[in-house]
């Protein structure tokens, strides 16, 4: 029997709600805007939409600082807007995944106000408070991911609180059972409203070393890196006890049926796969960010895929990510020609793909003038800010690119007049059409959505610039050939007749032939051998 659980066979599309669609004319996207664009998502052919945080928040980190886990921030609308969104999504057979931010709250959360009020407050232990070091300084050497120390001293009680991110984002204490129970209730609140799963923010951070030991030096630290990399984060995160906490979250979800738990985890493969948990009882999909970190070279990507496939635990379902709201846009990293090859890679590898909004129209790096910088990380550590990857979706060539009637909160890309959905949707050569065809192909071929994967062995001269593999299910096999280079290649495939199901170059679908396959520069193809017709 072919596995058909939606989060295995489907594609996830990430929406950054500030930047998808504004309906109330304030230059910032909102929930009603997402609802208004659901027809687009259904047309595109994705299966689930993951929405970055829209909870009540002072927006110090644009919603990753939550002041009320069960309320919609007025900037984005109301709970009733949310109920409409989910009903309309489900009507179109789209699943809705929320962003759950359990590692830290906002400093404005009432829990923190109570916790900070006194050393004996019943909620004191819901956050992480420590006495100063003997010299009065921070309790240990842990650093903030956004620059500077991870400890802030609170004058009233003389202790420091820990924050892995901004001082406005105090870390919650997941060793405390009452905090855990309160957070489980938050999950139930949204599950009861019909959400289909959660992407859990920095899930590998939830538990810190019990002894708060100093992190060791990172011998590979280079000055161009963010300051956080000065130390290897072995004690501040990725502690073994976290797996049981994640299993607890997943158990809450499973009581509601087949809801998905996706964990945000920036760790190397050998550590990442531990997050499936014993008997696959922790994260359903530990986010695989390896494509964000691997150099865009055929051999490096081929080695990565083989390593990841080999490392997965028995029954653990793979997943792939090419972009998100924290990392450079794929089109900016690899250029427009290779961005098409990258789209084919993402949507033909084995495992659930997550597509970042705007990547389907090839949005690149949008320069942000100094007076428009919004990301606090850019202010703390210039050059590391994430505004350039969070700019508004471009829908048409009207004012504000159809995103907003007002000045958008971040600038549009300079080519918005032609890099937009309206201009690209009927263009057979556009990257948007390519995405739509790839998504349709995944739906039509079980080999692509749920089938197996194996690498195709290439002669060394081809392997340097090409990555090739097969996907197979129910007796059918498809071949995927990806040219990472700018030279044409003749790829030996045996004597069978081949048929092009889809190419990154328009106009080749349906082409048939025998003998070596003529692969163009920067071209990717999905082929069907005659034996699989
Ligand atoms: O990101 C966590 C995180 O580790 C990244 O910000 C990472 O530091 C960055 O990609 C550089 O490696 C999550 C959210 O995705 C991010 O937007 C939030 O700012 C952060 O957590 C705090 O909640």
Short mmCIF file of C-alpha atoms in Angstrom, two decimals, residues 11 31 61 102 121 123 132 225 231 295 302 307 372 381 448 450 470 478 495-496 510:
data_model
loop_
_atom_site.label_atom_id
_atom_site.label_comp_id
_atom_site.label_asym_id
_atom_site.label_seq_id
_atom_site.Cartn_x
_atom_site.Cartn_y
_atom_site.Cartn_z
CA UNK A 11 4.02 20.14 -0.19
CA UNK A 31 -5.02 37.04 7.94
CA UNK A 61 11.21 40.07 16.63
CA UNK A 102 7.52 27.71 22.90
CA UNK A 121 6.62 34.35 42.69
CA UNK A 123 5.80 31.69 38.23
CA UNK A 132 25.27 36.54 38.95
CA UNK A 225 30.32 34.91 11.21
CA UNK A 231 31.34 29.12 21.07
CA UNK A 295 27.52 24.90 -1.41
CA UNK A 302 24.70 14.59 -4.32
CA UNK A 307 24.24 11.08 3.49
CA UNK A 372 14.15 51.02 6.08
CA UNK A 381 25.08 42.78 13.79
CA UNK A 448 7.67 11.45 -6.95
CA UNK A 450 5.88 8.90 -1.95
CA UNK A 470 15.66 7.82 -9.79
CA UNK A 478 11.32 8.24 -13.20
CA UNK A 495 19.09 1.64 -24.82
CA UNK A 496 15.54 2.35 -23.61
CA UNK A 510 6.84 15.17 -24.68
#
